[in-house]
Amino acid sequence: MNKLNAKENFIQKPSSISWSVGFLVCFLLFQCTTQKVSRELVAVEEAKNISPKKEYLKIHMKNGDLYVLNKWDVNESIRFIEGMGTRLDPNRKPILRNLSETDSAYPKSNSGSQKFRVPFDDIVIVETNNKSNNPGVAAMVVTSVVTVPLAISCIINPKSCFGSCPTFYVQENGEEKLVAEGFSSSISRSLEETDIDRFHFTFPPGQVSIQMKNEALETHMVKSIQLIVCEKSPENQVFESKNSRFFEVDRLALPQKAMHHATSIKEELSDVDDLEWYSLADSLDLSSQEEIFLEFENLQQAKGLVIDKRQSLMTTFLFYQMLAYSGNATGYLLHAMETRKPGFQNRIKKMYERLGGIEIAMLDKKGNWKIIEEVTESGPIASDTHLVLLPELDTDKISIRLRFTQGLWRINQVNLASIVKEVLPKRILPDQLISAGSQDSLALEKLRNPSAYLVTYPGDEYRIHFPIESSVKHQYFLESQGYYIEWMREEWLKEENFSKVKWAMIFPRKYLKKAAPLYKENETEMEAIFWNSKYATSDR
């Protein structure tokens, strides 16, 4: 993905608790619900008593209890956390040692704090402002408040700062080329998912390898990295459709017409290149819809629509804004999300429906638009390609309508594909990992173990090698599985306002209208700030 080079017509280089939980995840998850306000809200004000300058550990338990420790040690061998602090019940009242005790709710002012031994198996998440590895419990850790050196533009506009899941690069002519971002919407363990990205790239002769990086203020929990290989004729291509089906294509036809309102955007949608089409968001309502109309010459054989796109920074901005409003209560919200029943996330779908993906419709012989599919892929960093299978139509022309949220998508390519056949993919595990110039057998073992996680922190990089030689008879895809935890920024806490989180969840449509002016103030400069604010230096 290249950085910005704006032109006219928006052409650019691709470069209560449960209410709040839903909104906190929905903009990156897109699988959301609503639920009654929980009594855990009392914890919000209490959390303000903990200074972000002081290191602490909050341990959220499956039974709803909370331990707040100011001194602790993680014992991996016996799977316990031992430390000094205070234990609170689900109502966030201290659990006292006896009736005469009146210990403070938080250890920072509690001279009589207790010693605790907490088993791993009873923990949901661990919240801390300590940036160290926290070995043994990294899979549960939420880094709640950190202070790190940031670019000046990022300090002025912290909602525009770089944030991502793992990013993947390849070497092309001696330079790194961004090719994929993994599991973009998996912002907690319960939302872990598998992501597949197509490589628009021909590997040089030799063993196939990629570079994985953590370039943001996040903890990445990488469960699996696999290379998907599809056999094909040298001159053909392979694309992925829904349900992880793969199809070989022998021809891509450019649109004869591509119109947005009265403006032709045919050039911008013709190929995967440095030119992408986008529009700006509506100034009054972030859920406003817009349409693109395309016309293709009909092909004789089975066909599909190839669409390459990425998101704008709208969802990133809204997600960061809700983290800022949630403030010190974020850990409590994630705890609630992790312990809810599966139906909880399904009931938040209304927010997704407000923003949604790209709806693809086809004009039938009777002149009616028939909806074929809706494609979506979270993430503003690397573009993602989908193949939408189209029904047979006995006409000379094929008319396509794309409908989506205004300002949410940046579209690079829309082509009509001639499908040869479906192909069966082969998945290949890595056989070598290089970190800091040396082989890392422990990290490799974790990536190959389906029950383990490779934990990465800001600045971590791995060169991943696969036991296969590159070939023009192969189409390559990357399959990544895992989740990530966003670190809270100290700058965000200035906007802490839990009532806005509740209001956004109760009235999502009104909130997207209310948020429009704030987003519009930042929209035009966000991409440039985003790409120039990577946190890529490890301090460990």
PDB file of N, CA and C in Angstrom, residues 264-347:
ATOM      1  N   SER A 264     -17.283   9.881 -14.387  1.00  0.00           N
ATOM      2  CA  SER A 264     -16.700   8.596 -14.753  1.00  0.00           C
ATOM      3  C   SER A 264     -15.497   8.305 -13.860  1.00  0.00           C
ATOM      4  N   ILE A 265     -15.453   7.095 -13.276  1.00  0.00           N
ATOM      5  CA  ILE A 265     -14.325   6.672 -12.447  1.00  0.00           C
ATOM      6  C   ILE A 265     -13.742   5.369 -13.007  1.00  0.00           C
ATOM      7  N   LYS A 266     -13.921   5.172 -14.284  1.00  0.00           N
ATOM      8  CA  LYS A 266     -13.476   3.946 -14.952  1.00  0.00           C
ATOM      9  C   LYS A 266     -11.976   3.719 -14.783  1.00  0.00           C
ATOM     10  N   GLU A 267     -11.183   4.745 -14.930  1.00  0.00           N
ATOM     11  CA  GLU A 267      -9.728   4.606 -14.843  1.00  0.00           C
ATOM     12  C   GLU A 267      -9.296   4.126 -13.459  1.00  0.00           C
ATOM     13  N   GLU A 268      -9.927   4.658 -12.430  1.00  0.00           N
ATOM     14  CA  GLU A 268      -9.526   4.332 -11.061  1.00  0.00           C
ATOM     15  C   GLU A 268      -9.866   2.891 -10.676  1.00  0.00           C
ATOM     16  N   LEU A 269     -10.861   2.300 -11.336  1.00  0.00           N
ATOM     17  CA  LEU A 269     -11.312   0.960 -10.974  1.00  0.00           C
ATOM     18  C   LEU A 269     -10.801  -0.126 -11.906  1.00  0.00           C
ATOM     19  N   SER A 270      -9.910   0.208 -12.812  1.00  0.00           N
ATOM     20  CA  SER A 270      -9.519  -0.734 -13.862  1.00  0.00           C
ATOM     21  C   SER A 270      -8.522  -1.782 -13.400  1.00  0.00           C
ATOM     22  N   ASP A 271      -7.625  -1.445 -12.477  1.00  0.00           N
ATOM     23  CA  ASP A 271      -6.571  -2.386 -12.129  1.00  0.00           C
ATOM     24  C   ASP A 271      -6.093  -2.128 -10.712  1.00  0.00           C
ATOM     25  N   VAL A 272      -5.376  -3.122 -10.140  1.00  0.00           N
ATOM     26  CA  VAL A 272      -4.740  -2.944  -8.830  1.00  0.00           C
ATOM     27  C   VAL A 272      -3.443  -2.182  -9.064  1.00  0.00           C
ATOM     28  N   ASP A 273      -3.459  -0.897  -8.712  1.00  0.00           N
ATOM     29  CA  ASP A 273      -2.309  -0.046  -8.940  1.00  0.00           C
ATOM     30  C   ASP A 273      -2.248   1.029  -7.856  1.00  0.00           C
ATOM     31  N   ASP A 274      -1.531   2.098  -8.128  1.00  0.00           N
ATOM     32  CA  ASP A 274      -1.363   3.163  -7.143  1.00  0.00           C
ATOM     33  C   ASP A 274      -2.542   4.123  -7.102  1.00  0.00           C
ATOM     34  N   LEU A 275      -3.564   3.852  -7.903  1.00  0.00           N
ATOM     35  CA  LEU A 275      -4.708   4.752  -7.988  1.00  0.00           C
ATOM     36  C   LEU A 275      -5.942   4.059  -7.419  1.00  0.00           C
ATOM     37  N   GLU A 276      -6.567   4.667  -6.446  1.00  0.00           N
ATOM     38  CA  GLU A 276      -7.798   4.115  -5.894  1.00  0.00           C
ATOM     39  C   GLU A 276      -8.858   5.207  -5.856  1.00  0.00           C
ATOM     40  N   TRP A 277     -10.103   4.799  -5.913  1.00  0.00           N
ATOM     41  CA  TRP A 277     -11.201   5.753  -5.838  1.00  0.00           C
ATOM     42  C   TRP A 277     -11.743   5.777  -4.406  1.00  0.00           C
ATOM     43  N   TYR A 278     -12.092   6.976  -3.964  1.00  0.00           N
ATOM     44  CA  TYR A 278     -12.752   7.099  -2.674  1.00  0.00           C
ATOM     45  C   TYR A 278     -13.569   8.380  -2.664  1.00  0.00           C
ATOM     46  N   SER A 279     -14.482   8.480  -1.724  1.00  0.00           N
ATOM     47  CA  SER A 279     -15.245   9.707  -1.516  1.00  0.00           C
ATOM     48  C   SER A 279     -15.122  10.106  -0.058  1.00  0.00           C
ATOM     49  N   LEU A 280     -15.523  11.315   0.248  1.00  0.00           N
ATOM     50  CA  LEU A 280     -15.507  11.779   1.628  1.00  0.00           C
ATOM     51  C   LEU A 280     -16.842  11.474   2.296  1.00  0.00           C
ATOM     52  N   ALA A 281     -16.802  11.314   3.604  1.00  0.00           N
ATOM     53  CA  ALA A 281     -17.996  10.971   4.373  1.00  0.00           C
ATOM     54  C   ALA A 281     -19.013  12.106   4.338  1.00  0.00           C
ATOM     55  N   ASP A 282     -20.260  11.746   4.592  1.00  0.00           N
ATOM     56  CA  ASP A 282     -21.326  12.746   4.684  1.00  0.00           C
ATOM     57  C   ASP A 282     -21.083  13.599   5.925  1.00  0.00           C
ATOM     58  N   SER A 283     -21.291  14.900   5.812  1.00  0.00           N
ATOM     59  CA  SER A 283     -21.002  15.808   6.918  1.00  0.00           C
ATOM     60  C   SER A 283     -22.078  15.807   7.998  1.00  0.00           C
ATOM     61  N   LEU A 284     -23.225  15.182   7.718  1.00  0.00           N
ATOM     62  CA  LEU A 284     -24.329  15.175   8.682  1.00  0.00           C
ATOM     63  C   LEU A 284     -24.628  13.795   9.255  1.00  0.00           C
ATOM     64  N   ASP A 285     -24.210  12.724   8.551  1.00  0.00           N
ATOM     65  CA  ASP A 285     -24.560  11.375   8.991  1.00  0.00           C
ATOM     66  C   ASP A 285     -23.527  10.388   8.448  1.00  0.00           C
ATOM     67  N   LEU A 286     -22.769   9.754   9.340  1.00  0.00           N
ATOM     68  CA  LEU A 286     -21.725   8.825   8.911  1.00  0.00           C
ATOM     69  C   LEU A 286     -22.284   7.531   8.339  1.00  0.00           C
ATOM     70  N   SER A 287     -23.570   7.291   8.471  1.00  0.00           N
ATOM     71  CA  SER A 287     -24.148   6.077   7.898  1.00  0.00           C
ATOM     72  C   SER A 287     -24.828   6.319   6.552  1.00  0.00           C
ATOM     73  N   SER A 288     -24.694   7.511   5.990  1.00  0.00           N
ATOM     74  CA  SER A 288     -25.285   7.804   4.678  1.00  0.00           C
ATOM     75  C   SER A 288     -24.717   6.879   3.608  1.00  0.00           C
ATOM     76  N   GLN A 289     -25.575   6.464   2.668  1.00  0.00           N
ATOM     77  CA  GLN A 289     -25.197   5.525   1.624  1.00  0.00           C
ATOM     78  C   GLN A 289     -24.916   6.232   0.301  1.00  0.00           C
ATOM     79  N   GLU A 290     -24.114   5.578  -0.543  1.00  0.00           N
ATOM     80  CA  GLU A 290     -23.869   6.060  -1.903  1.00  0.00           C
ATOM     81  C   GLU A 290     -23.738   4.864  -2.825  1.00  0.00           C
ATOM     82  N   GLU A 291     -23.712   5.131  -4.160  1.00  0.00           N
ATOM     83  CA  GLU A 291     -23.720   4.044  -5.134  1.00  0.00           C
ATOM     84  C   GLU A 291     -22.741   4.309  -6.278  1.00  0.00           C
ATOM     85  N   ILE A 292     -22.241   3.213  -6.831  1.00  0.00           N
ATOM     86  CA  ILE A 292     -21.456   3.229  -8.064  1.00  0.00           C
ATOM     87  C   ILE A 292     -22.149   2.287  -9.050  1.00  0.00           C
ATOM     88  N   PHE A 293     -22.256   2.709 -10.301  1.00  0.00           N
ATOM     89  CA  PHE A 293     -22.881   1.882 -11.341  1.00  0.00           C
ATOM     90  C   PHE A 293     -21.835   1.518 -12.400  1.00  0.00           C
ATOM     91  N   LEU A 294     -21.778   0.223 -12.739  1.00  0.00           N
ATOM     92  CA  LEU A 294     -20.807  -0.259 -13.711  1.00  0.00           C
ATOM     93  C   LEU A 294     -21.507  -1.055 -14.814  1.00  0.00           C
ATOM     94  N   GLU A 295     -20.888  -1.058 -15.985  1.00  0.00           N
ATOM     95  CA  GLU A 295     -21.407  -1.837 -17.106  1.00  0.00           C
ATOM     96  C   GLU A 295     -20.256  -2.581 -17.773  1.00  0.00           C
ATOM     97  N   PHE A 296     -20.463  -3.893 -18.019  1.00  0.00           N
ATOM     98  CA  PHE A 296     -19.455  -4.741 -18.643  1.00  0.00           C
ATOM     99  C   PHE A 296     -20.061  -5.426 -19.870  1.00  0.00           C
ATOM    100  N   GLU A 297     -19.181  -5.776 -20.807  1.00  0.00           N
ATOM    101  CA  GLU A 297     -19.590  -6.666 -21.893  1.00  0.00           C
ATOM    102  C   GLU A 297     -19.731  -8.062 -21.309  1.00  0.00           C
ATOM    103  N   ASN A 298     -20.826  -8.753 -21.646  1.00  0.00           N
ATOM    104  CA  ASN A 298     -21.062 -10.087 -21.093  1.00  0.00           C
ATOM    105  C   ASN A 298     -20.030 -11.085 -21.634  1.00  0.00           C
ATOM    106  N   LEU A 299     -19.614 -11.993 -20.764  1.00  0.00           N
ATOM    107  CA  LEU A 299     -18.682 -13.042 -21.149  1.00  0.00           C
ATOM    108  C   LEU A 299     -19.455 -14.336 -21.384  1.00  0.00           C
ATOM    109  N   GLN A 300     -18.887 -15.209 -22.206  1.00  0.00           N
ATOM    110  CA  GLN A 300     -19.596 -16.419 -22.622  1.00  0.00           C
ATOM    111  C   GLN A 300     -19.609 -17.500 -21.544  1.00  0.00           C
ATOM    112  N   GLN A 301     -18.582 -17.565 -20.734  1.00  0.00           N
ATOM    113  CA  GLN A 301     -18.502 -18.631 -19.740  1.00  0.00           C
ATOM    114  C   GLN A 301     -18.851 -18.107 -18.346  1.00  0.00           C
ATOM    115  N   ALA A 302     -18.717 -18.999 -17.345  1.00  0.00           N
ATOM    116  CA  ALA A 302     -19.033 -18.616 -15.968  1.00  0.00           C
ATOM    117  C   ALA A 302     -18.236 -17.386 -15.571  1.00  0.00           C
ATOM    118  N   LYS A 303     -18.864 -16.541 -14.803  1.00  0.00           N
ATOM    119  CA  LYS A 303     -18.222 -15.270 -14.496  1.00  0.00           C
ATOM    120  C   LYS A 303     -18.391 -14.879 -13.031  1.00  0.00           C
ATOM    121  N   GLY A 304     -17.538 -13.956 -12.634  1.00  0.00           N
ATOM    122  CA  GLY A 304     -17.601 -13.398 -11.290  1.00  0.00           C
ATOM    123  C   GLY A 304     -17.095 -11.968 -11.319  1.00  0.00           C
ATOM    124  N   LEU A 305     -17.337 -11.251 -10.242  1.00  0.00           N
ATOM    125  CA  LEU A 305     -16.891  -9.872 -10.134  1.00  0.00           C
ATOM    126  C   LEU A 305     -15.718  -9.837  -9.167  1.00  0.00           C
ATOM    127  N   VAL A 306     -14.591  -9.335  -9.632  1.00  0.00           N
ATOM    128  CA  VAL A 306     -13.406  -9.171  -8.781  1.00  0.00           C
ATOM    129  C   VAL A 306     -13.392  -7.747  -8.259  1.00  0.00           C
ATOM    130  N   ILE A 307     -13.356  -7.606  -6.935  1.00  0.00           N
ATOM    131  CA  ILE A 307     -13.327  -6.278  -6.330  1.00  0.00           C
ATOM    132  C   ILE A 307     -12.199  -6.214  -5.314  1.00  0.00           C
ATOM    133  N   ASP A 308     -11.340  -5.219  -5.467  1.00  0.00           N
ATOM    134  CA  ASP A 308     -10.216  -5.004  -4.559  1.00  0.00           C
ATOM    135  C   ASP A 308     -10.446  -3.684  -3.819  1.00  0.00           C
ATOM    136  N   LYS A 309     -10.390  -3.724  -2.478  1.00  0.00           N
ATOM    137  CA  LYS A 309     -10.726  -2.543  -1.698  1.00  0.00           C
ATOM    138  C   LYS A 309     -10.104  -2.607  -0.315  1.00  0.00           C
ATOM    139  N   ARG A 310     -10.115  -1.489   0.364  1.00  0.00           N
ATOM    140  CA  ARG A 310      -9.765  -1.395   1.775  1.00  0.00           C
ATOM    141  C   ARG A 310     -10.680  -0.367   2.412  1.00  0.00           C
ATOM    142  N   GLN A 311     -10.698  -0.341   3.725  1.00  0.00           N
ATOM    143  CA  GLN A 311     -11.520   0.648   4.405  1.00  0.00           C
ATOM    144  C   GLN A 311     -10.792   1.975   4.533  1.00  0.00           C
ATOM    145  N   SER A 312     -11.561   3.037   4.670  1.00  0.00           N
ATOM    146  CA  SER A 312     -10.990   4.318   5.070  1.00  0.00           C
ATOM    147  C   SER A 312     -10.706   4.252   6.567  1.00  0.00           C
ATOM    148  N   LEU A 313     -10.338   5.368   7.153  1.00  0.00           N
ATOM    149  CA  LEU A 313     -10.048   5.407   8.591  1.00  0.00           C
ATOM    150  C   LEU A 313     -11.276   5.753   9.433  1.00  0.00           C
ATOM    151  N   MET A 314     -12.470   5.671   8.831  1.00  0.00           N
ATOM    152  CA  MET A 314     -13.679   5.996   9.590  1.00  0.00           C
ATOM    153  C   MET A 314     -13.867   5.052  10.776  1.00  0.00           C
ATOM    154  N   THR A 315     -13.780   3.746  10.525  1.00  0.00           N
ATOM    155  CA  THR A 315     -13.994   2.805  11.617  1.00  0.00           C
ATOM    156  C   THR A 315     -12.875   2.887  12.647  1.00  0.00           C
ATOM    157  N   THR A 316     -11.644   3.129  12.200  1.00  0.00           N
ATOM    158  CA  THR A 316     -10.531   3.298  13.138  1.00  0.00           C
ATOM    159  C   THR A 316     -10.787   4.486  14.050  1.00  0.00           C
ATOM    160  N   PHE A 317     -11.224   5.589  13.472  1.00  0.00           N
ATOM    161  CA  PHE A 317     -11.508   6.789  14.259  1.00  0.00           C
ATOM    162  C   PHE A 317     -12.620   6.523  15.279  1.00  0.00           C
ATOM    163  N   LEU A 318     -13.696   5.897  14.833  1.00  0.00           N
ATOM    164  CA  LEU A 318     -14.817   5.642  15.739  1.00  0.00           C
ATOM    165  C   LEU A 318     -14.420   4.669  16.851  1.00  0.00           C
ATOM    166  N   PHE A 319     -13.625   3.673  16.514  1.00  0.00           N
ATOM    167  CA  PHE A 319     -13.156   2.716  17.517  1.00  0.00           C
ATOM    168  C   PHE A 319     -12.288   3.415  18.562  1.00  0.00           C
ATOM    169  N   TYR A 320     -11.318   4.204  18.110  1.00  0.00           N
ATOM    170  CA  TYR A 320     -10.452   4.924  19.042  1.00  0.00           C
ATOM    171  C   TYR A 320     -11.252   5.920  19.878  1.00  0.00           C
ATOM    172  N   GLN A 321     -12.259   6.538  19.255  1.00  0.00           N
ATOM    173  CA  GLN A 321     -13.062   7.506  19.997  1.00  0.00           C
ATOM    174  C   GLN A 321     -13.817   6.817  21.129  1.00  0.00           C
ATOM    175  N   MET A 322     -14.349   5.622  20.865  1.00  0.00           N
ATOM    176  CA  MET A 322     -15.063   4.911  21.911  1.00  0.00           C
ATOM    177  C   MET A 322     -14.122   4.393  22.986  1.00  0.00           C
ATOM    178  N   LEU A 323     -12.874   4.048  22.623  1.00  0.00           N
ATOM    179  CA  LEU A 323     -11.891   3.696  23.635  1.00  0.00           C
ATOM    180  C   LEU A 323     -11.603   4.897  24.528  1.00  0.00           C
ATOM    181  N   ALA A 324     -11.511   6.072  23.908  1.00  0.00           N
ATOM    182  CA  ALA A 324     -11.271   7.282  24.691  1.00  0.00           C
ATOM    183  C   ALA A 324     -12.433   7.551  25.635  1.00  0.00           C
ATOM    184  N   TYR A 325     -13.654   7.442  25.155  1.00  0.00           N
ATOM    185  CA  TYR A 325     -14.825   7.641  26.023  1.00  0.00           C
ATOM    186  C   TYR A 325     -14.868   6.588  27.139  1.00  0.00           C
ATOM    187  N   SER A 326     -14.447   5.362  26.836  1.00  0.00           N
ATOM    188  CA  SER A 326     -14.467   4.290  27.831  1.00  0.00           C
ATOM    189  C   SER A 326     -13.382   4.483  28.879  1.00  0.00           C
ATOM    190  N   GLY A 327     -12.230   5.014  28.465  1.00  0.00           N
ATOM    191  CA  GLY A 327     -11.170   5.365  29.394  1.00  0.00           C
ATOM    192  C   GLY A 327     -10.732   4.221  30.281  1.00  0.00           C
ATOM    193  N   ASN A 328     -10.652   4.497  31.582  1.00  0.00           N
ATOM    194  CA  ASN A 328     -10.168   3.508  32.539  1.00  0.00           C
ATOM    195  C   ASN A 328     -11.099   2.318  32.699  1.00  0.00           C
ATOM    196  N   ALA A 329     -12.301   2.408  32.154  1.00  0.00           N
ATOM    197  CA  ALA A 329     -13.256   1.299  32.274  1.00  0.00           C
ATOM    198  C   ALA A 329     -13.076   0.249  31.182  1.00  0.00           C
ATOM    199  N   THR A 330     -12.129   0.459  30.266  1.00  0.00           N
ATOM    200  CA  THR A 330     -11.987  -0.457  29.138  1.00  0.00           C
ATOM    201  C   THR A 330     -11.775  -1.900  29.573  1.00  0.00           C
ATOM    202  N   GLY A 331     -10.950  -2.105  30.591  1.00  0.00           N
ATOM    203  CA  GLY A 331     -10.709  -3.464  31.066  1.00  0.00           C
ATOM    204  C   GLY A 331     -11.974  -4.131  31.555  1.00  0.00           C
ATOM    205  N   TYR A 332     -12.827  -3.375  32.245  1.00  0.00           N
ATOM    206  CA  TYR A 332     -14.091  -3.932  32.716  1.00  0.00           C
ATOM    207  C   TYR A 332     -14.993  -4.309  31.538  1.00  0.00           C
ATOM    208  N   LEU A 333     -14.950  -3.504  30.510  1.00  0.00           N
ATOM    209  CA  LEU A 333     -15.789  -3.770  29.348  1.00  0.00           C
ATOM    210  C   LEU A 333     -15.347  -5.045  28.637  1.00  0.00           C
ATOM    211  N   LEU A 334     -14.039  -5.213  28.473  1.00  0.00           N
ATOM    212  CA  LEU A 334     -13.544  -6.418  27.828  1.00  0.00           C
ATOM    213  C   LEU A 334     -13.854  -7.651  28.674  1.00  0.00           C
ATOM    214  N   HIS A 335     -13.779  -7.496  29.984  1.00  0.00           N
ATOM    215  CA  HIS A 335     -14.147  -8.610  30.862  1.00  0.00           C
ATOM    216  C   HIS A 335     -15.599  -9.002  30.630  1.00  0.00           C
ATOM    217  N   ALA A 336     -16.475  -8.009  30.561  1.00  0.00           N
ATOM    218  CA  ALA A 336     -17.891  -8.299  30.328  1.00  0.00           C
ATOM    219  C   ALA A 336     -18.095  -8.978  28.988  1.00  0.00           C
ATOM    220  N   MET A 337     -17.371  -8.516  27.972  1.00  0.00           N
ATOM    221  CA  MET A 337     -17.512  -9.099  26.645  1.00  0.00           C
ATOM    222  C   MET A 337     -17.045 -10.548  26.632  1.00  0.00           C
ATOM    223  N   GLU A 338     -15.928 -10.834  27.305  1.00  0.00           N
ATOM    224  CA  GLU A 338     -15.384 -12.187  27.307  1.00  0.00           C
ATOM    225  C   GLU A 338     -16.278 -13.170  28.060  1.00  0.00           C
ATOM    226  N   THR A 339     -17.069 -12.678  29.005  1.00  0.00           N
ATOM    227  CA  THR A 339     -17.876 -13.579  29.829  1.00  0.00           C
ATOM    228  C   THR A 339     -19.331 -13.624  29.414  1.00  0.00           C
ATOM    229  N   ARG A 340     -19.734 -12.880  28.378  1.00  0.00           N
ATOM    230  CA  ARG A 340     -21.124 -12.930  27.908  1.00  0.00           C
ATOM    231  C   ARG A 340     -21.372 -14.190  27.091  1.00  0.00           C
ATOM    232  N   LYS A 341     -22.628 -14.555  26.951  1.00  0.00           N
ATOM    233  CA  LYS A 341     -22.991 -15.688  26.111  1.00  0.00           C
ATOM    234  C   LYS A 341     -22.849 -15.298  24.642  1.00  0.00           C
ATOM    235  N   PRO A 342     -22.722 -16.278  23.725  1.00  0.00           N
ATOM    236  CA  PRO A 342     -22.534 -15.963  22.305  1.00  0.00           C
ATOM    237  C   PRO A 342     -23.611 -15.054  21.731  1.00  0.00           C
ATOM    238  N   GLY A 343     -24.840 -15.162  22.238  1.00  0.00           N
ATOM    239  CA  GLY A 343     -25.908 -14.331  21.709  1.00  0.00           C
ATOM    240  C   GLY A 343     -25.677 -12.855  21.895  1.00  0.00           C
ATOM    241  N   PHE A 344     -24.800 -12.495  22.817  1.00  0.00           N
ATOM    242  CA  PHE A 344     -24.528 -11.076  23.074  1.00  0.00           C
ATOM    243  C   PHE A 344     -24.005 -10.369  21.823  1.00  0.00           C
ATOM    244  N   GLN A 345     -23.009 -10.971  21.161  1.00  0.00           N
ATOM    245  CA  GLN A 345     -22.429 -10.333  19.981  1.00  0.00           C
ATOM    246  C   GLN A 345     -23.432 -10.283  18.831  1.00  0.00           C
ATOM    247  N   ASN A 346     -24.246 -11.318  18.691  1.00  0.00           N
ATOM    248  CA  ASN A 346     -25.220 -11.324  17.601  1.00  0.00           C
ATOM    249  C   ASN A 346     -26.236 -10.209  17.749  1.00  0.00           C
ATOM    250  N   ARG A 347     -26.532  -9.828  18.978  1.00  0.00           N
ATOM    251  CA  ARG A 347     -27.549  -8.805  19.200  1.00  0.00           C
ATOM    252  C   ARG A 347     -27.019  -7.400  18.954  1.00  0.00           C
TER     253      ARG A 347
END
